[in-house]
Structures are given as C-alpha cells and as structure tokens.
CSV table of C-alpha atoms and ligand atoms in Angstrom, one decimal:
chain,number,residue,atom,x,y,z
A,30,MET,CA,102.0,90.7,125.1
A,31,ILE,CA,100.0,88.3,123.0
A,32,PHE,CA,96.4,89.3,122.4
A,33,VAL,CA,94.2,86.2,122.1
A,34,THR,CA,90.7,86.6,120.7
A,35,GLY,CA,88.4,83.8,121.6
A,36,GLY,CA,90.9,82.8,124.3
A,37,ALA,CA,88.3,81.4,126.7
A,38,GLY,CA,87.2,78.8,124.0
A,39,TYR,CA,88.2,75.1,123.7
A,40,ILE,CA,91.4,75.7,121.6
A,41,GLY,CA,92.0,79.2,122.9
A,42,SER,CA,92.2,78.1,126.6
A,43,HIS,CA,94.8,75.5,125.7
A,44,ILE,CA,97.0,78.0,123.8
A,45,CYS,CA,96.8,80.4,126.8
A,46,VAL,CA,98.3,77.6,129.0
A,47,GLU,CA,101.1,77.0,126.6
A,48,LEU,CA,101.8,80.8,126.1
A,49,LEU,CA,101.8,81.5,129.8
A,50,ASN,CA,104.1,78.4,130.4
A,51,ALA,CA,106.5,79.8,127.7
A,52,GLY,CA,106.7,83.0,129.5
A,53,TYR,CA,104.5,85.3,127.3
A,54,ASP,CA,102.1,87.7,128.9
A,55,VAL,CA,98.5,87.2,127.6
A,56,THR,CA,95.4,89.2,127.2
A,57,VAL,CA,92.2,87.3,126.3
A,58,PHE,CA,89.4,89.2,124.4
A,59,ASP,CA,86.2,87.2,124.3
A,60,ASN,CA,82.5,87.8,124.4
A,61,PHE,CA,81.9,84.4,126.1
A,62,SER,CA,79.1,83.5,123.7
A,63,ASN,CA,80.4,80.0,123.5
A,64,SER,CA,82.6,79.7,126.6
A,65,SER,CA,82.9,80.3,130.3
A,66,PRO,CA,85.1,82.7,132.3
A,67,GLU,CA,85.8,79.6,134.5
A,68,ALA,CA,88.0,78.2,131.7
A,69,LEU,CA,90.4,81.2,132.3
A,70,VAL,CA,90.3,80.8,136.0
A,71,ARG,CA,91.5,77.2,135.4
A,72,VAL,CA,94.2,78.3,133.0
A,73,GLN,CA,95.6,80.5,135.7
A,74,GLN,CA,95.3,77.6,138.2
A,75,ILE,CA,97.3,75.3,135.8
A,76,THR,CA,100.1,77.8,135.1
A,77,GLY,CA,100.3,79.7,138.4
A,78,ARG,CA,100.3,82.9,136.3
A,79,ASN,CA,97.8,85.7,135.7
A,80,LEU,CA,96.3,86.8,132.4
A,81,GLN,CA,94.3,89.8,131.5
A,82,VAL,CA,90.7,89.2,130.5
A,83,ILE,CA,88.6,91.7,128.5
A,84,ARG,CA,85.0,91.0,127.7
A,85,GLY,CA,84.3,92.3,124.2
A,86,ASP,CA,83.1,91.4,120.8
A,87,CYS,CA,85.4,91.3,117.8
A,88,ARG,CA,82.8,93.2,115.7
A,89,ASP,CA,83.3,96.3,117.9
A,90,ARG,CA,86.3,98.0,116.4
A,91,ASP,CA,86.6,100.7,119.1
A,92,ALA,CA,86.5,98.1,121.9
A,93,LEU,CA,89.3,96.3,120.1
A,94,ILE,CA,91.4,99.5,119.8
A,95,THR,CA,91.0,100.3,123.4
A,96,ALA,CA,91.9,96.7,124.4
A,97,LEU,CA,94.9,96.5,122.1
A,98,GLN,CA,96.2,99.9,123.3
A,99,GLN,CA,95.6,99.0,127.0
A,100,SER,CA,97.4,95.6,126.7
A,101,GLN,CA,100.5,96.8,124.7
A,102,THR,CA,100.0,94.0,122.3
A,103,ASN,CA,102.9,92.7,120.0
A,104,ALA,CA,101.0,90.0,118.3
A,105,VAL,CA,97.5,88.7,117.9
A,106,ILE,CA,96.1,85.1,117.7
A,107,HIS,CA,92.7,85.1,116.3
A,108,PHE,CA,90.3,82.3,117.5
A,109,ALA,CA,87.1,84.2,118.0
A,110,GLY,CA,84.4,83.1,115.8
A,111,LEU,CA,81.4,80.7,115.2
A,112,LYS,CA,82.2,77.1,114.3
A,113,ALA,CA,79.1,74.9,113.9
A,114,VAL,CA,78.8,73.8,110.2
A,115,GLY,CA,75.1,72.9,110.4
A,116,GLU,CA,74.2,76.1,112.1
A,117,SER,CA,76.1,78.1,109.5
A,118,VAL,CA,73.8,76.6,106.8
A,119,SER,CA,70.7,77.9,108.7
A,120,LYS,CA,72.2,81.3,109.9
A,121,PRO,CA,74.8,82.3,107.2
A,122,LEU,CA,74.6,86.0,108.0
A,123,ASN,CA,75.4,85.4,111.5
A,124,TYR,CA,78.4,83.4,110.5
A,125,TYR,CA,79.7,86.0,108.0
A,126,ASP,CA,79.1,88.7,110.6
A,127,HIS,CA,81.1,87.0,113.5
A,128,ASN,CA,83.7,85.5,111.4
A,129,VAL,CA,84.4,87.8,108.4
A,130,VAL,CA,83.2,91.1,109.8
A,131,GLY,CA,84.8,90.3,113.2
A,132,THR,CA,88.1,89.7,111.4
A,133,LEU,CA,87.9,92.9,109.3
A,134,ARG,CA,87.3,94.9,112.5
A,135,LEU,CA,90.2,93.2,114.1
A,136,LEU,CA,92.5,93.9,111.2
A,137,GLU,CA,91.4,97.6,111.1
A,138,ALA,CA,92.0,97.9,114.9
A,139,MET,CA,95.4,96.3,114.5
A,140,GLN,CA,96.3,98.8,111.7
A,141,VAL,CA,95.3,101.7,113.9
A,142,CYS,CA,97.5,100.4,116.7
A,143,HIS,CA,100.4,99.5,114.5
A,144,ILE,CA,100.3,95.8,115.3
A,145,ARG,CA,101.7,93.8,112.5
A,146,THR,CA,101.7,90.1,113.5
A,147,ILE,CA,98.6,87.8,113.4
A,148,VAL,CA,98.1,84.0,113.7
A,149,PHE,CA,94.7,82.9,112.3
A,150,SER,CA,92.6,79.8,113.0
A,151,SER,CA,91.6,78.4,109.7
A,152,SER,CA,90.2,74.9,109.0
A,153,ALA,CA,90.8,71.9,106.8
A,154,THR,CA,87.2,72.6,105.9
A,155,VAL,CA,88.4,75.1,103.3
A,156,TYR,CA,89.6,72.2,101.1
A,157,GLY,CA,86.1,70.7,100.8
A,158,ASP,CA,85.9,67.1,99.4
A,159,PRO,CA,89.5,66.1,98.9
A,160,VAL,CA,90.7,65.5,95.3
A,161,HIS,CA,93.9,64.0,96.5
A,162,LEU,CA,95.3,62.6,99.8
A,163,PRO,CA,97.1,63.4,101.9
A,164,ILE,CA,96.0,67.1,101.6
A,165,THR,CA,98.8,69.5,100.9
A,166,GLU,CA,98.5,73.3,101.4
A,167,ASP,CA,98.2,73.8,97.6
A,168,HIS,CA,95.2,71.5,97.4
A,169,PRO,CA,92.3,73.4,95.7
A,170,LEU,CA,90.0,75.3,98.0
A,171,SER,CA,86.4,74.5,97.7
A,172,PRO,CA,84.5,74.9,101.0
A,173,THR,CA,80.9,73.4,100.9
A,174,ASN,CA,79.1,75.4,103.6
A,175,PRO,CA,78.9,79.0,104.9
A,176,TYR,CA,81.3,78.3,107.9
A,177,GLY,CA,84.0,77.0,105.5
A,178,ARG,CA,83.4,79.8,103.1
A,179,SER,CA,83.8,82.3,105.9
A,180,LYS,CA,87.2,80.8,106.7
A,181,TRP,CA,88.1,80.9,103.0
A,182,MET,CA,87.0,84.5,102.7
A,183,ILE,CA,89.1,85.5,105.8
A,184,GLU,CA,92.1,83.7,104.3
A,185,GLU,CA,91.7,85.7,101.0
A,186,ILE,CA,91.4,89.0,103.0
A,187,LEU,CA,94.6,88.1,104.9
A,188,ARG,CA,96.4,87.4,101.6
A,189,ASP,CA,95.3,90.7,100.2
A,190,VAL,CA,96.4,92.6,103.4
A,191,TYR,CA,99.8,91.0,102.9
A,192,ARG,CA,100.0,91.9,99.3
A,193,SER,CA,99.3,95.5,100.2
A,194,ASP,CA,102.0,95.5,102.9
A,195,PRO,CA,104.5,92.7,102.8
A,196,SER,CA,106.0,93.8,106.0
A,197,ILE,CA,103.0,92.3,107.9
A,198,ARG,CA,103.5,88.9,109.3
A,199,ILE,CA,100.7,86.4,108.9
A,200,CYS,CA,100.3,82.7,109.7
A,201,ILE,CA,97.2,81.0,108.6
A,202,LEU,CA,96.8,77.6,110.4
A,203,ARG,CA,94.5,75.0,108.9
A,204,TYR,CA,93.4,72.7,111.7
A,205,PHE,CA,92.3,69.2,111.0
A,206,ASN,CA,90.2,67.6,113.8
A,207,PRO,CA,91.3,69.0,117.2
A,208,VAL,CA,90.4,66.7,120.1
A,209,GLY,CA,91.5,65.9,123.6
A,210,ALA,CA,92.2,68.1,126.6
A,211,HIS,CA,95.0,69.3,128.8
A,212,ASP,CA,96.4,66.5,130.9
A,213,SER,CA,95.6,68.3,134.1
A,214,GLY,CA,92.0,67.5,133.5
A,215,LEU,CA,91.1,71.1,134.4
A,216,ILE,CA,90.3,72.4,130.9
A,217,GLY,CA,88.7,70.8,127.8
A,218,GLU,CA,85.9,70.9,125.3
A,219,ASP,CA,82.5,72.0,126.8
A,220,PRO,CA,80.0,72.1,124.0
A,221,GLN,CA,76.6,73.9,124.6
A,222,GLY,CA,73.7,71.6,123.8
A,223,ILE,CA,74.1,68.5,121.7
A,224,PRO,CA,77.7,68.1,120.6
A,225,ASN,CA,78.1,68.2,116.8
A,226,ASN,CA,81.6,66.6,116.8
A,227,LEU,CA,82.6,63.0,117.3
A,228,VAL,CA,84.8,63.0,120.4
A,229,PRO,CA,82.8,65.3,122.6
A,230,PHE,CA,79.7,63.2,121.8
A,231,ILE,CA,81.5,59.9,122.7
A,232,ALA,CA,82.7,61.6,125.9
A,233,GLN,CA,79.2,62.4,126.9
A,234,VAL,CA,78.0,58.9,126.2
A,235,ALA,CA,80.9,57.5,128.2
A,236,VAL,CA,80.0,59.7,131.2
A,237,GLY,CA,76.3,58.8,131.0
A,238,ARG,CA,74.9,62.1,129.7
A,239,ARG,CA,73.7,60.5,126.5
A,240,GLU,CA,72.5,57.1,125.7
A,241,ARG,CA,74.3,56.1,122.6
A,242,LEU,CA,76.3,57.5,119.6
A,243,ASN,CA,75.0,57.5,116.0
A,244,ILE,CA,77.7,56.6,113.6
A,245,TRP,CA,76.8,58.7,110.6
A,246,GLY,CA,77.3,56.2,107.7
A,247,ASN,CA,78.8,52.7,107.4
A,248,ASP,CA,78.9,52.7,103.6
A,249,TYR,CA,82.0,54.7,103.0
A,250,PRO,CA,84.8,53.4,100.8
A,251,THR,CA,87.1,53.1,103.9
A,252,PRO,CA,88.5,49.9,105.5
A,253,ASP,CA,85.8,49.6,108.1
A,254,ARG,CA,83.2,51.6,106.1
A,255,THR,CA,83.0,54.5,108.6
A,256,GLY,CA,84.4,58.0,107.9
A,257,VAL,CA,88.2,58.7,108.4
A,258,ARG,CA,89.7,61.9,109.8
A,259,ASP,CA,92.9,63.3,111.0
A,260,TYR,CA,92.4,63.8,114.8
A,261,ILE,CA,95.0,66.0,116.5
A,262,HIS,CA,95.6,66.5,120.2
A,263,VAL,CA,94.7,70.1,121.2
A,264,VAL,CA,97.9,70.4,123.1
A,265,ASP,CA,99.9,69.6,120.0
A,266,LEU,CA,97.8,72.1,118.1
A,267,ALA,CA,98.6,74.7,120.8
A,268,ILE,CA,102.4,74.1,120.5
A,269,GLY,CA,102.0,74.6,116.7
A,270,HIS,CA,100.8,78.2,117.5
A,271,LEU,CA,103.8,78.8,119.7
A,272,GLN,CA,106.1,77.7,116.8
A,273,ALA,CA,104.2,79.9,114.4
A,274,LEU,CA,104.7,82.9,116.6
A,275,ALA,CA,108.4,82.2,117.0
A,276,VAL,CA,108.9,81.8,113.2
A,277,LEU,CA,106.9,85.1,112.5
A,278,LYS,CA,109.1,86.9,115.1
A,279,ASN,CA,112.2,85.8,113.3
A,280,ILE,CA,111.2,86.8,109.8
A,281,ASP,CA,113.9,89.1,108.5
A,282,HIS,CA,112.2,91.7,106.3
A,283,GLU,CA,115.5,93.4,105.6
A,284,ARG,CA,116.6,90.2,103.8
A,285,ASN,CA,113.3,90.3,101.9
A,286,ASP,CA,112.2,87.0,103.3
A,287,GLN,CA,108.8,87.4,101.8
A,288,SER,CA,107.9,83.8,101.2
A,289,PHE,CA,107.6,83.5,105.0
A,290,GLY,CA,105.6,86.7,105.6
A,291,CYS,CA,102.3,85.1,104.9
A,292,MET,CA,102.4,81.4,105.7
A,293,THR,CA,99.6,78.9,105.3
A,294,VAL,CA,100.2,75.7,107.2
A,295,ASN,CA,98.2,72.4,107.8
A,296,LEU,CA,98.2,71.3,111.4
A,297,GLY,CA,97.4,67.7,111.5
A,298,THR,CA,99.1,64.4,112.3
A,299,GLY,CA,99.0,63.0,108.8
A,300,GLN,CA,97.2,59.9,110.1
A,301,GLY,CA,93.6,58.9,109.4
A,302,HIS,CA,91.5,57.2,112.0
A,303,SER,CA,88.0,55.8,111.5
A,304,VAL,CA,84.9,56.5,113.7
A,305,LEU,CA,85.2,52.9,114.9
A,306,ASP,CA,89.0,53.3,115.7
A,307,VAL,CA,88.1,56.3,117.9
A,308,ILE,CA,85.2,54.5,119.7
A,309,HIS,CA,87.6,51.6,120.4
A,310,ALA,CA,90.4,53.9,121.7
A,311,TYR,CA,87.8,55.7,123.9
A,312,GLU,CA,86.5,52.4,125.3
A,313,LYS,CA,90.0,51.6,126.3
A,314,ALA,CA,90.5,55.0,127.9
A,315,CYS,CA,87.2,54.9,130.0
A,316,GLY,CA,87.3,51.2,130.7
A,317,HIS,CA,83.8,50.4,129.5
A,318,SER,CA,81.9,50.0,126.2
A,319,ILE,CA,80.4,52.8,124.2
A,320,PRO,CA,76.9,52.0,123.0
A,321,TYR,CA,76.4,53.0,119.4
A,322,GLN,CA,74.2,52.3,116.4
A,323,MET,CA,74.6,52.8,112.6
A,324,ALA,CA,72.7,55.7,111.0
A,325,PRO,CA,72.5,57.2,107.6
A,326,ARG,CA,75.3,59.5,106.4
A,327,ARG,CA,75.3,63.1,107.7
A,328,SER,CA,74.6,65.5,104.9
A,329,GLY,CA,77.8,67.3,103.7
A,330,ASP,CA,80.2,64.7,105.3
A,331,ILE,CA,83.2,63.4,103.3
A,332,ALA,CA,84.6,59.9,103.4
A,333,VAL,CA,88.3,60.6,104.2
A,334,CYS,CA,90.4,63.5,105.1
A,335,TYR,CA,93.9,63.7,106.5
A,336,ALA,CA,96.7,66.2,106.2
A,337,ASP,CA,100.1,66.2,104.7
A,338,PRO,CA,102.0,67.6,107.7
A,339,GLN,CA,105.4,67.9,106.0
A,340,PHE,CA,105.2,71.6,105.3
A,341,ALA,CA,104.5,72.3,109.0
A,342,TYR,CA,107.6,70.5,109.9
A,343,LYS,CA,109.6,72.2,107.3
A,344,ILE,CA,108.5,75.8,108.0
A,345,LEU,CA,107.6,75.6,111.7
A,346,GLY,CA,109.8,72.7,112.9
A,347,TRP,CA,106.6,71.4,114.3
A,348,LYS,CA,105.3,67.8,114.3
A,349,ALA,CA,102.4,66.3,116.3
A,350,GLN,CA,103.6,64.0,119.1
A,351,LEU,CA,100.5,62.8,120.8
A,352,SER,CA,98.6,59.5,119.8
A,353,LEU,CA,94.9,58.7,119.5
A,354,GLU,CA,95.2,56.9,122.8
A,355,ALA,CA,96.5,60.1,124.5
A,356,MET,CA,93.8,62.1,122.9
A,357,CYS,CA,91.1,59.7,124.3
A,358,ARG,CA,92.8,59.4,127.7
A,359,ASP,CA,92.9,63.2,128.2
A,360,SER,CA,89.4,63.7,126.9
A,361,TRP,CA,88.2,61.2,129.3
A,362,ARG,CA,90.1,62.7,132.2
A,363,TRP,CA,88.5,66.0,131.5
A,364,GLN,CA,85.0,64.6,130.9
A,365,SER,CA,85.0,62.2,133.9
A,366,ARG,CA,86.2,65.0,136.4
A,367,ASN,CA,83.8,67.6,134.9
A,368,PRO,CA,80.8,65.6,133.8
A,369,ASN,CA,78.8,68.9,133.2
A,370,GLY,CA,81.8,70.9,131.8
A,371,TYR,CA,82.5,74.2,133.5
A,372,GLN,CA,79.1,74.3,135.1
A,373,LYS,CA,79.3,73.5,138.8
B,15,NAD,P1,85.0,77.9,120.6
B,15,NAD,O1,83.7,78.2,120.3
B,15,NAD,O2,85.3,76.9,121.9
B,15,NAD,O3,85.9,79.2,120.9
B,15,NAD,C1,85.6,80.4,120.2
B,15,NAD,C2,85.7,81.5,121.2
B,15,NAD,O4,85.4,82.7,120.5
B,15,NAD,C3,84.6,81.3,122.3
B,15,NAD,O5,85.2,81.6,123.6
B,15,NAD,C4,83.5,82.4,122.0
B,15,NAD,O6,82.9,82.9,123.1
B,15,NAD,C5,84.4,83.5,121.3
B,15,NAD,N1,83.7,84.3,120.3
B,15,NAD,C6,82.8,83.9,119.3
B,15,NAD,N2,82.4,85.0,118.6
B,15,NAD,C7,83.0,86.1,119.2
B,15,NAD,C8,83.1,87.5,118.9
B,15,NAD,N3,82.3,87.9,117.9
B,15,NAD,N4,83.8,88.3,119.6
B,15,NAD,C9,84.5,87.8,120.6
B,15,NAD,N5,84.5,86.5,120.9
B,15,NAD,C10,83.8,85.7,120.3
B,15,NAD,O7,85.8,77.2,119.4
B,15,NAD,P2,87.2,76.5,119.2
B,15,NAD,O8,86.9,75.1,119.0
B,15,NAD,O9,88.1,76.8,120.3
B,15,NAD,O10,87.7,77.1,117.9
B,15,NAD,C11,88.5,78.2,117.9
B,15,NAD,C12,88.8,78.7,116.5
B,15,NAD,O11,89.4,77.6,115.7
B,15,NAD,C13,87.6,79.0,115.7
B,15,NAD,O12,87.8,80.2,114.9
B,15,NAD,C14,87.2,77.8,114.9
B,15,NAD,O13,86.6,78.2,113.7
B,15,NAD,C15,88.6,77.3,114.5
B,15,NAD,N6,88.6,75.9,114.2
B,15,NAD,C16,88.1,75.0,115.2
B,15,NAD,C17,88.1,73.7,115.0
B,15,NAD,C18,87.4,72.7,115.9
B,15,NAD,O14,87.2,71.6,115.5
B,15,NAD,N7,87.3,73.0,117.1
B,15,NAD,C19,88.6,73.2,113.7
B,15,NAD,C20,89.2,74.1,112.8
B,15,NAD,C21,89.1,75.5,113.1
B,16,WQD,C1,84.1,63.3,112.5
B,16,WQD,C2,83.6,61.9,112.0
B,16,WQD,C3,81.3,62.0,111.2
B,16,WQD,C4,79.5,62.8,115.1
B,16,WQD,C5,84.0,69.2,111.6
B,16,WQD,C6,83.9,70.4,110.8
B,16,WQD,C7,85.3,71.0,110.4
B,16,WQD,C8,86.1,71.2,111.8
B,16,WQD,C9,86.1,70.0,112.6
B,16,WQD,C10,85.9,73.4,112.4
B,16,WQD,C11,82.8,62.0,110.7
B,16,WQD,C12,81.5,61.1,112.5
B,16,WQD,C13,80.5,62.6,114.1
B,16,WQD,C14,78.6,61.8,115.5
B,16,WQD,C15,79.6,60.4,113.8
B,16,WQD,N1,85.7,72.2,112.6
B,16,WQD,N2,80.4,61.4,113.5
B,16,WQD,N3,78.7,60.6,114.8
B,16,WQD,O1,82.9,66.7,110.3
B,16,WQD,O2,85.3,65.9,110.2
B,16,WQD,O3,84.7,68.2,111.0
B,16,WQD,O4,84.8,69.5,112.8
B,16,WQD,O5,86.6,74.0,111.6
B,16,WQD,O6,85.1,72.1,109.8
B,16,WQD,O7,83.2,70.1,109.7
B,16,WQD,O8,84.3,66.4,112.4
B,16,WQD,O9,83.8,65.4,114.7
B,16,WQD,O10,81.9,66.2,113.4
B,16,WQD,O11,83.0,64.1,112.6
B,16,WQD,O12,79.6,59.2,113.2
B,16,WQD,O13,77.7,62.0,116.4
B,16,WQD,O14,82.7,61.3,112.9
B,16,WQD,O15,80.4,61.5,110.3
B,16,WQD,O16,83.0,60.8,109.9
B,16,WQD,P1,84.2,66.7,110.9
B,16,WQD,P2,83.2,65.5,113.4
C-alpha cells in the first residue's frame, strides 16, 4: 500500500493514476485545501480501480498515525504542502507550518508505525539563481523565498533522519516546471484564483477565461529575451516517482548500499524553453492565437533554469519522454473539456 499525502492535488492525482495502473494499492491523505475530491473520482474512472481516501491534515500526527495504521502502508509519497512563491513571502509562517511542521509530523507518525520508505516532492527552487547550467544535484542550494526555504529545510531534515538511521530509504525529487495533464483529459491542473504559473495562465487565456497573458520581462539575456525554463510533462514526472519507489524497494542494506539510501534527484528534461516558445506551442495545440503583452520582470524571477537529468537516468533509469508539444496538447485537452476545472 502506498500512502500519498496531497494525492488529490495536481501532481498527486497523476501519480495516483500511474500507481493504480502499475498495480499498487493507494491511500490518499489530503485536507483538500487546494484540491477537489472530484479529482480522485476521475482517477478511479481513468484506472477502473478504487483507492482509499482519508480527509486529514499533515500537521495532525494522531490522524496520520491512525490513517497509516488503517491502510497498512509500506511506503509514503509526500506531496502535501503549499506551493505559491508570492504567497509564501506574505505568509511565511503558514508555509513553514504546512510544509515543515507537516513533514515533521509525518516523519514522526511513520516512525511510530515503523514505515521506513519516503519519496519527497522537492523543487528546483532550492537551487536559487543558477551559478552554472545545466543544474546538477550538487549545485549549491540557495533558495530565495520562504517556499523554497521550506523545501530546503525539509531536505535537511530528511538527510538528518537518514544519518540517524541509514536503514531508512529516502528519495528527494527536485522537480523543474511540471505542466500538462493526463491524456484522458479527465484530470489536470486546476488553480484556485489567478494562476501564478505560465501554462495554467495560458490555458485560461486560450479557453477565454482571461483576456491576455503578461510576459514578465523581455530583457533577459536569452535568445528571444524572455525567461527560459525546463518544462516537464506531469505524466513523465509521475513515472519518475514509480521508478524511485522501485529503486528504494531494491536497496540492499545487507550489502551496505548506503549511497542509495538517501537519494536526491532532479526531475527535468534537460531542455530549456522560453515563454515565447511555450506560447507558440500552445497556439499550435489550441488552434488560435494567444493574446499577450510585454510587462516588467516579476520580482524574484531568474533568467534561465534547466536540469542536468543524467543522474536521474543513472540512478533511476528514468528519462523524460514527452515533448513541449505533448505538454501543450494535453494541457489544452484538459482545459477545453473542463473550462472551469473540477467545478461543474
Ligand atoms: P497542489 O496544491 O495541487 O497539491 C498539494 C495537495 O496537498 C493539495 O491537494 C492540498 O489540498 C494538499 N495539502 C496542502 N496542505 C496540506 C496539509 N497540511 N495536509 C494535507 N493536505 C494538504 O500542488 P502540486 O502542484 O500537486 O504540488 C505537489 C507537491 O509538489 C508540493 O509539495 C509542491 O511544493 C511540489 N512541487 C510542485 C511544483 C509545481 O510547479 N506544481 C514544482 C516543484 C515542487
Ligand atoms: C515560468 C516562466 C515567468 C507567468 C515556479 C516556482 C517554482 C516551481 C515551479 C514549485 C517565467 C514567465 C509566468 C505569467 C510569464 N514551483 N511567466 N507570465 O517561476 O519558473 O517556477 O513554479 O516548486 O518553485 O517558482 O514558473 O510558471 O511561474 O514561470 O511571463 O503570467 O514564465 O516569468 O519566466 P517558475 P512559472
């Protein structure tokens, strides 16, 4: 049984599909603060399998202990947390509470229940402004906002837990820019309020919910002067988690295979795309133009960021397969069939 915190969210719902399709049993633990139970109904519709859903908050250790015991969990994938960079600057305590305290409570509950395997959602944001590209896992860590620092703190906590007990199996996955949706068009990203991220914003312009996109900055030192990122299809990302689980399961502690006991791995494609590249790919996917205007840089943004994905291939045998075209096509299929997200 795999216990998925935050499993109703954007990335979590996609991992649930891949887990169920691979034959795992799944329990989702989510407080639905940024998601809808409907996502999990759709996950079951896509896979034809049931999953167990428990409404609960990761800061509640007793609720976690009960849920872990009830579900007979073998491993945890921990997505639950808050993720809006701007909001983390105005509400830092809330971010440290949900993200850091939530993870502490989860680790305590896992200890009580003797569960020793965890995959954690970290972020490329822990690297801060890149000092070299592509970004390898040993790049210095220098997050520039409370959200990023919460991820960095959790990583340090996990490394300390591992040092205290090297028989624990931990995989820290640093995602670059997850976008796209499942190709069924039934699940996808459904941000509350005004989207912060590029692709969900473009999707809402494409479907007519918003008038035009602001391109934050056209004076970057990049080929077309707009920001460059490593966009990765959410289904590729989900498959990376399955690979991580498989590798953690096969670690042989008898052989003292300790270098693999706490892995930190980038999940990206290794390819950078500019804001204009994404707009053009989306226009192709939806068949009409996306109105946009140039606007000043967004505070805290960096010019270029893309992963070195070689370690992921070496250690997990994983490589992203899906192109920017597929990301936009699948995002558009989801958005056009569900113009208001999960809301009917
Ligand atoms: P999301 O907001 O869609 O999903 C997070 C889920 O966690 C939601 O269902 C929410 O209701 C739940 N949740 C939040 N706080 C909780 C709590 N205290 N207890 C229980 N449930 C709680 O976000 P996502 O995009 O699916 O991201 C999943 C994880 O991946 C997050 O940890 C995020 O920081 C990380 N991440 C996301 C991105 C991205 O661009 N989407 C990039 C890097 C890392
Ligand atoms: C991408 C590019 C913007 C919106 C954030 C978090 C990061 C991670 C992923 C969680 C940039 C430009 C965007 C818009 C625009 N999340 N843009 N107009 O900033 O790379 O990363 O999400 O861990 O931590 O910081 O992603 O999608 O917001 O921006 O021009 O309306 O699109 O300037 O160049 P970002 P993004």
